[in-house]
């Protein structure tokens, strides 16, 4: 029989980003004992007084099995009762869900669900099936992609990417890149203001959403932010609420949007 964990110990799956330090401070203030698992020996959260202990774990990119085994050992050794994935590390950490004891909670959807939503092609399909605005998209090399490039300015992006990696912008009628082994997506470009969100949801209900926009950019990636006015925020929040409810989502979820000149949210 699994022994019930009496202490409130939290495991963060990453410590090198400022958001991890913010989470560590927040949970520490609420009375949690915070543990961090991180592939880098030295990282931002390690030196925080809010972190009780930091573990160096194998890189999940190099060995998923070694990473998951190390994480499970930490959970057992430290009597962890809550696992909080941080940032894109969640794609790897979500595989832990099926390996956890019944008394350990993880703030994550299943690995399969997360993978389908991070896939930019299937994500667009989910949005459109729900009835939410999302730009026309098609796999690079398809007739549908050729049609998009012939009628609109367009964007080419890997179906799996983050931080603007591999993204390129093209004018209407521009030649499409040659299809490669890496799957790419061709998407109609929406002009307007870029907005972003961060939400926490449980069982299809949004507990809180923050809507913000970039104030300072490095290429296509915002590195400083500010909140947006209430009128735009309300439209964005309605989009997020509808998505979360339709997918019965639980955990942290973030989106990037474009607000076009008519105020429509994509």
C-alpha positions as a Markdown table, in Angstrom:
| # | Residue | x | y | z |
|---|---|---|---|---|
| 1 | Unk | 0.0 | 0.0 | 0.0 |
| 2 | Unk | 1.3 | 3.4 | -0.9 |
| 3 | Unk | 2.0 | 5.6 | 2.2 |
| 4 | Unk | 0.0 | 8.8 | 2.1 |
| 5 | Unk | 2.3 | 11.8 | 1.8 |
| 6 | Unk | 1.8 | 14.2 | 4.8 |
| 7 | Unk | 4.0 | 17.0 | 3.7 |
| 8 | Unk | 3.2 | 19.5 | 1.0 |
| 9 | Unk | 6.2 | 19.1 | -1.3 |
| 10 | Unk | 6.2 | 20.5 | -4.8 |
| 11 | Unk | 8.4 | 19.5 | -7.7 |
| 12 | Unk | 9.1 | 22.0 | -10.4 |
| 13 | Unk | 10.3 | 20.4 | -13.7 |
| 14 | Unk | 12.6 | 23.2 | -14.6 |
| 15 | Unk | 14.6 | 25.9 | -12.8 |
| 16 | Unk | 16.5 | 28.0 | -15.3 |
| 17 | Unk | 13.7 | 30.3 | -16.5 |
| 18 | Unk | 12.5 | 33.4 | -14.5 |
| 19 | Unk | 8.9 | 31.9 | -14.5 |
| 20 | Unk | 10.2 | 28.9 | -12.5 |
| 21 | Unk | 11.7 | 31.2 | -9.9 |
| 22 | Unk | 8.3 | 33.1 | -9.7 |
| 23 | Unk | 6.5 | 29.8 | -9.2 |
| 24 | Unk | 9.0 | 28.7 | -6.5 |
| 25 | Unk | 8.5 | 32.0 | -4.6 |
| 26 | Unk | 4.7 | 31.8 | -4.9 |
| 27 | Unk | 4.4 | 28.2 | -3.7 |
| 28 | Unk | 6.9 | 28.8 | -0.9 |
| 29 | Unk | 4.8 | 31.7 | 0.3 |
| 30 | Unk | 1.8 | 29.4 | 0.4 |
| 31 | Unk | 3.7 | 27.0 | 2.7 |
| 32 | Unk | 4.9 | 24.5 | 0.2 |
| 33 | Unk | 8.4 | 22.9 | 0.3 |
| 34 | Unk | 9.8 | 23.4 | -3.3 |
| 35 | Unk | 12.1 | 21.0 | -5.1 |
| 36 | Unk | 13.5 | 21.6 | -8.6 |
| 37 | Unk | 14.6 | 19.1 | -11.2 |
| 38 | Unk | 16.7 | 20.6 | -13.9 |
| 39 | Unk | 19.1 | 19.2 | -16.6 |
| 40 | Unk | 21.6 | 22.1 | -15.9 |
| 41 | Unk | 23.6 | 21.8 | -12.7 |
| 42 | Unk | 23.5 | 25.5 | -12.0 |
| 43 | Unk | 20.3 | 27.5 | -12.8 |
| 44 | Unk | 18.4 | 30.6 | -11.6 |
| 45 | Unk | 16.1 | 28.9 | -9.1 |
| 46 | Unk | 18.8 | 26.9 | -7.4 |
| 47 | Unk | 20.2 | 29.8 | -5.5 |
| 48 | Unk | 16.8 | 30.9 | -4.2 |
| 49 | Unk | 16.0 | 30.6 | -0.5 |
| 50 | Unk | 12.5 | 29.4 | -1.6 |
| 51 | Unk | 14.0 | 26.2 | -3.1 |
| 52 | Unk | 14.6 | 23.5 | -0.5 |
| 53 | Unk | 16.7 | 21.3 | -2.9 |
| 54 | Unk | 17.7 | 21.1 | -6.5 |
| 55 | Unk | 18.4 | 17.9 | -8.5 |
| 56 | Unk | 20.4 | 17.6 | -11.7 |
| 57 | Unk | 18.5 | 15.2 | -14.1 |
| 58 | Unk | 19.3 | 13.8 | -17.5 |
| 59 | Unk | 18.2 | 15.9 | -20.5 |
| 60 | Unk | 14.8 | 14.6 | -21.7 |
| 61 | Unk | 15.9 | 15.4 | -25.3 |
| 62 | Unk | 18.9 | 13.0 | -25.0 |
| 63 | Unk | 17.1 | 10.2 | -23.1 |
| 64 | Unk | 13.4 | 10.4 | -22.3 |
| 65 | Unk | 13.6 | 7.1 | -20.3 |
| 66 | Unk | 16.5 | 8.2 | -18.2 |
| 67 | Unk | 14.8 | 11.6 | -17.5 |
| 68 | Unk | 11.5 | 10.0 | -16.5 |
| 69 | Unk | 13.2 | 7.4 | -14.2 |
| 70 | Unk | 15.2 | 10.2 | -12.5 |
| 71 | Unk | 12.1 | 12.2 | -12.0 |
| 72 | Unk | 10.2 | 9.3 | -10.5 |
| 73 | Unk | 13.1 | 8.6 | -8.1 |
| 74 | Unk | 13.0 | 12.2 | -6.9 |
| 75 | Unk | 9.2 | 12.1 | -6.4 |
| 76 | Unk | 9.6 | 9.0 | -4.2 |
| 77 | Unk | 12.6 | 10.2 | -2.3 |
| 78 | Unk | 11.2 | 13.6 | -1.5 |
| 79 | Unk | 7.6 | 12.5 | -0.9 |
| 80 | Unk | 6.4 | 14.9 | -3.6 |
| 81 | Unk | 2.7 | 15.4 | -3.6 |
| 82 | Unk | 2.4 | 17.9 | -6.5 |
| 83 | Unk | 4.3 | 18.1 | -9.8 |
| 84 | Unk | 4.2 | 21.4 | -11.7 |
| 85 | Unk | 5.7 | 21.3 | -15.2 |
| 86 | Unk | 7.3 | 24.6 | -16.4 |
| 87 | Unk | 7.3 | 25.9 | -20.0 |
| 88 | Unk | 7.8 | 23.6 | -23.0 |
| 89 | Unk | 9.4 | 21.0 | -20.6 |
| 90 | Unk | 5.8 | 19.9 | -20.1 |
| 91 | Unk | 5.9 | 17.9 | -23.3 |
| 92 | Unk | 8.5 | 15.6 | -21.8 |
| 93 | Unk | 7.3 | 15.7 | -18.2 |
| 94 | Unk | 3.7 | 14.9 | -19.1 |
| 95 | Unk | 4.9 | 11.3 | -19.8 |
| 96 | Unk | 5.2 | 11.0 | -16.0 |
| 97 | Unk | 1.4 | 11.0 | -15.5 |
| 98 | Unk | 1.0 | 7.3 | -16.0 |
| 99 | Unk | 3.9 | 6.5 | -13.7 |
| 100 | Unk | 2.8 | 8.4 | -10.7 |
| 101 | Unk | 1.4 | 7.0 | -7.4 |
| 102 | Unk | -2.3 | 7.7 | -6.9 |
| 103 | Unk | -1.6 | 10.3 | -4.2 |
| 104 | Unk | 0.6 | 12.4 | -6.4 |
| 105 | Unk | -1.1 | 15.1 | -8.5 |
| 106 | Unk | 0.4 | 16.5 | -11.7 |
| 107 | Unk | -0.7 | 19.8 | -13.3 |
| 108 | Unk | -0.8 | 18.6 | -16.8 |
| 109 | Unk | -3.0 | 17.1 | -19.5 |
| 110 | Unk | -2.0 | 13.8 | -21.0 |
| 111 | Unk | 1.1 | 13.6 | -23.2 |
| 112 | Unk | -1.1 | 12.7 | -26.2 |
| 113 | Unk | -3.4 | 15.7 | -25.7 |
| 114 | Unk | -0.5 | 18.2 | -25.3 |
| 115 | Unk | 1.3 | 16.9 | -28.3 |
| 116 | Unk | -1.8 | 17.3 | -30.5 |
| 117 | Unk | -2.2 | 20.9 | -29.3 |
| 118 | Unk | 1.5 | 21.8 | -29.8 |
| 119 | Unk | 1.2 | 20.4 | -33.4 |
| 120 | Unk | 0.3 | 23.6 | -35.2 |
| 121 | Unk | -1.7 | 21.8 | -37.9 |
| 122 | Unk | -3.9 | 19.8 | -35.6 |
| 123 | Unk | -4.2 | 22.8 | -33.2 |
| 124 | Unk | -5.7 | 24.9 | -36.0 |
| 125 | Unk | -8.1 | 22.0 | -36.8 |
| 126 | Unk | -9.2 | 21.9 | -33.2 |
| 127 | Unk | -9.8 | 25.7 | -33.1 |
| 128 | Unk | -11.9 | 25.6 | -36.3 |
| 129 | Unk | -13.9 | 22.6 | -35.1 |
| 130 | Unk | -14.8 | 24.5 | -32.0 |
| 131 | Unk | -15.8 | 27.5 | -34.0 |
| 132 | Unk | -12.9 | 29.8 | -33.0 |
| 133 | Unk | -11.1 | 32.1 | -35.5 |
| 134 | Unk | -7.8 | 30.7 | -36.7 |
| 135 | Unk | -6.1 | 31.4 | -40.1 |
| 136 | Unk | -6.2 | 29.1 | -43.0 |
| 137 | Unk | -3.3 | 26.6 | -42.8 |
| 138 | Unk | -2.1 | 23.7 | -44.8 |
| 139 | Unk | 1.0 | 21.4 | -44.9 |
| 140 | Unk | 3.9 | 22.6 | -47.0 |
| 141 | Unk | 3.9 | 20.8 | -50.3 |
| 142 | Unk | 0.1 | 20.4 | -50.5 |
| 143 | Unk | -2.2 | 22.0 | -53.1 |
| 144 | Unk | -4.0 | 23.8 | -50.2 |
| 145 | Unk | -0.7 | 25.5 | -49.2 |
| 146 | Unk | -0.1 | 26.6 | -52.8 |
| 147 | Unk | -3.6 | 28.1 | -52.8 |
| 148 | Unk | -2.9 | 30.1 | -49.7 |
| 149 | Unk | 0.4 | 31.5 | -51.1 |
| 150 | Unk | -1.4 | 32.5 | -54.3 |
| 151 | Unk | -4.1 | 34.6 | -52.5 |
| 152 | Unk | -2.5 | 36.1 | -49.4 |
| 153 | Unk | 0.7 | 37.0 | -47.7 |
| 154 | Unk | 1.7 | 34.0 | -45.7 |
| 155 | Unk | 3.8 | 32.5 | -43.0 |
| 156 | Unk | 5.8 | 29.3 | -43.1 |
| 157 | Unk | 6.6 | 27.6 | -39.8 |
| 158 | Unk | 7.5 | 24.1 | -38.4 |
| 159 | Unk | 4.5 | 22.3 | -37.0 |
| 160 | Unk | 6.6 | 21.8 | -33.8 |
| 161 | Unk | 8.5 | 24.9 | -32.7 |
| 162 | Unk | 8.8 | 27.6 | -30.1 |
| 163 | Unk | 10.3 | 31.1 | -29.7 |
| 164 | Unk | 9.9 | 31.9 | -33.4 |
| 165 | Unk | 12.4 | 29.2 | -34.5 |
| 166 | Unk | 12.2 | 28.4 | -38.2 |
| 167 | Unk | 9.4 | 30.9 | -38.9 |
| 168 | Unk | 9.6 | 33.0 | -42.1 |
| 169 | Unk | 7.2 | 35.6 | -43.6 |
| 170 | Unk | 6.4 | 35.8 | -47.3 |
| 171 | Unk | 4.5 | 38.1 | -49.7 |
| 172 | Unk | 1.6 | 36.8 | -51.8 |
| 173 | Unk | 2.8 | 34.9 | -54.9 |
| 174 | Unk | 6.2 | 34.3 | -53.4 |
| 175 | Unk | 7.7 | 30.8 | -54.1 |
| 176 | Unk | 7.1 | 28.3 | -51.4 |
| 177 | Unk | 10.1 | 26.7 | -49.8 |
| 178 | Unk | 10.9 | 23.1 | -50.9 |
| 179 | Unk | 9.3 | 20.5 | -48.6 |
| 180 | Unk | 11.7 | 18.7 | -46.4 |
| 181 | Unk | 11.7 | 15.8 | -43.9 |
| 182 | Unk | 10.7 | 18.3 | -41.2 |
| 183 | Unk | 7.0 | 19.0 | -41.5 |
| 184 | Unk | 6.2 | 22.7 | -42.1 |
| 185 | Unk | 2.9 | 24.6 | -42.2 |
| 186 | Unk | 1.9 | 27.3 | -44.6 |
| 187 | Unk | -0.5 | 29.8 | -42.9 |
| 188 | Unk | -2.4 | 32.9 | -44.1 |
| 189 | Unk | -0.8 | 35.9 | -42.5 |
| 190 | Unk | -3.0 | 38.0 | -40.3 |
| 191 | Unk | -1.9 | 41.6 | -39.9 |
| 192 | Unk | -2.5 | 43.4 | -36.6 |
| 193 | Unk | -1.4 | 43.6 | -33.0 |
| 194 | Unk | 0.1 | 40.5 | -31.4 |
| 195 | Unk | -1.4 | 39.6 | -28.0 |
| 196 | Unk | -0.6 | 36.8 | -25.7 |
| 197 | Unk | -2.2 | 35.0 | -22.7 |
| 198 | Unk | -1.4 | 32.9 | -19.7 |
| 199 | Unk | -4.2 | 31.0 | -18.0 |
| 200 | Unk | -4.8 | 28.4 | -15.4 |
| 201 | Unk | -7.7 | 26.0 | -15.8 |
| 202 | Unk | -9.3 | 23.1 | -14.1 |
| 203 | Unk | -11.6 | 20.6 | -15.7 |
| 204 | Unk | -12.6 | 22.9 | -18.6 |
| 205 | Unk | -13.1 | 26.1 | -16.4 |
| 206 | Unk | -10.6 | 29.0 | -16.5 |
| 207 | Unk | -9.6 | 30.1 | -13.0 |
| 208 | Unk | -7.6 | 33.1 | -14.2 |
| 209 | Unk | -6.3 | 34.7 | -17.4 |
| 210 | Unk | -3.7 | 37.4 | -18.0 |
| 211 | Unk | -3.7 | 39.1 | -21.4 |
| 212 | Unk | -0.6 | 41.0 | -22.4 |
| 213 | Unk | 1.4 | 42.3 | -25.4 |
| 214 | Unk | 5.1 | 42.6 | -26.1 |
| 215 | Unk | 6.7 | 45.9 | -25.3 |
| 216 | Unk | 10.2 | 45.0 | -26.4 |
| 217 | Unk | 11.1 | 42.4 | -29.0 |
| 218 | Unk | 14.1 | 40.3 | -30.0 |
| 219 | Unk | 13.2 | 39.3 | -33.6 |
| 220 | Unk | 9.7 | 37.8 | -33.4 |
| 221 | Unk | 10.0 | 37.0 | -29.6 |
| 222 | Unk | 8.8 | 39.5 | -27.0 |
| 223 | Unk | 11.2 | 39.9 | -24.0 |
| 224 | Unk | 9.3 | 42.5 | -22.1 |
| 225 | Unk | 5.5 | 42.8 | -21.7 |
| 226 | Unk | 2.6 | 45.0 | -20.7 |
| 227 | Unk | -1.0 | 44.3 | -20.0 |
| 228 | Unk | -3.6 | 45.4 | -22.6 |
| 229 | Unk | -6.7 | 47.5 | -22.3 |
| 230 | Unk | -9.9 | 45.8 | -21.0 |
| 231 | Unk | -11.9 | 45.9 | -24.3 |
| 232 | Unk | -9.3 | 43.8 | -26.2 |
| 233 | Unk | -8.7 | 41.6 | -23.1 |
| 234 | Unk | -12.4 | 40.7 | -22.8 |
| 235 | Unk | -12.5 | 39.4 | -26.4 |
| 236 | Unk | -9.4 | 37.4 | -25.9 |
| 237 | Unk | -10.6 | 36.0 | -22.6 |
| 238 | Unk | -13.8 | 34.9 | -24.3 |
| 239 | Unk | -11.8 | 33.0 | -27.0 |
| 240 | Unk | -9.7 | 31.3 | -24.3 |
| 241 | Unk | -12.8 | 30.4 | -22.2 |
| 242 | Unk | -14.4 | 28.7 | -25.2 |
| 243 | Unk | -11.3 | 26.7 | -26.1 |
| 244 | Unk | -10.7 | 25.5 | -22.5 |
| 245 | Unk | -14.3 | 24.5 | -22.1 |
| 246 | Unk | -14.5 | 22.6 | -25.4 |
| 247 | Unk | -11.3 | 20.7 | -24.7 |
| 248 | Unk | -12.0 | 20.2 | -21.0 |
| 249 | Unk | -8.5 | 21.5 | -20.4 |
| 250 | Unk | -6.7 | 21.4 | -17.0 |
| 251 | Unk | -3.4 | 23.1 | -16.1 |
| 252 | Unk | -1.4 | 26.0 | -17.5 |
| 253 | Unk | -2.2 | 27.1 | -21.0 |
| 254 | Unk | -1.0 | 30.0 | -23.2 |
| 255 | Unk | -1.8 | 31.4 | -26.6 |
| 256 | Unk | -0.5 | 34.0 | -29.1 |
| 257 | Unk | -3.2 | 36.0 | -30.9 |
| 258 | Unk | -3.4 | 38.6 | -33.6 |
| 259 | Unk | -6.0 | 41.3 | -33.2 |
| 260 | Unk | -6.8 | 42.5 | -36.7 |
| 261 | Unk | -7.9 | 46.1 | -37.6 |
| 262 | Unk | -11.5 | 45.2 | -37.1 |
| 263 | Unk | -10.8 | 44.0 | -33.6 |
| 264 | Unk | -11.3 | 40.3 | -34.5 |
| 265 | Unk | -9.2 | 37.9 | -32.5 |
| 266 | Unk | -7.3 | 35.2 | -34.4 |
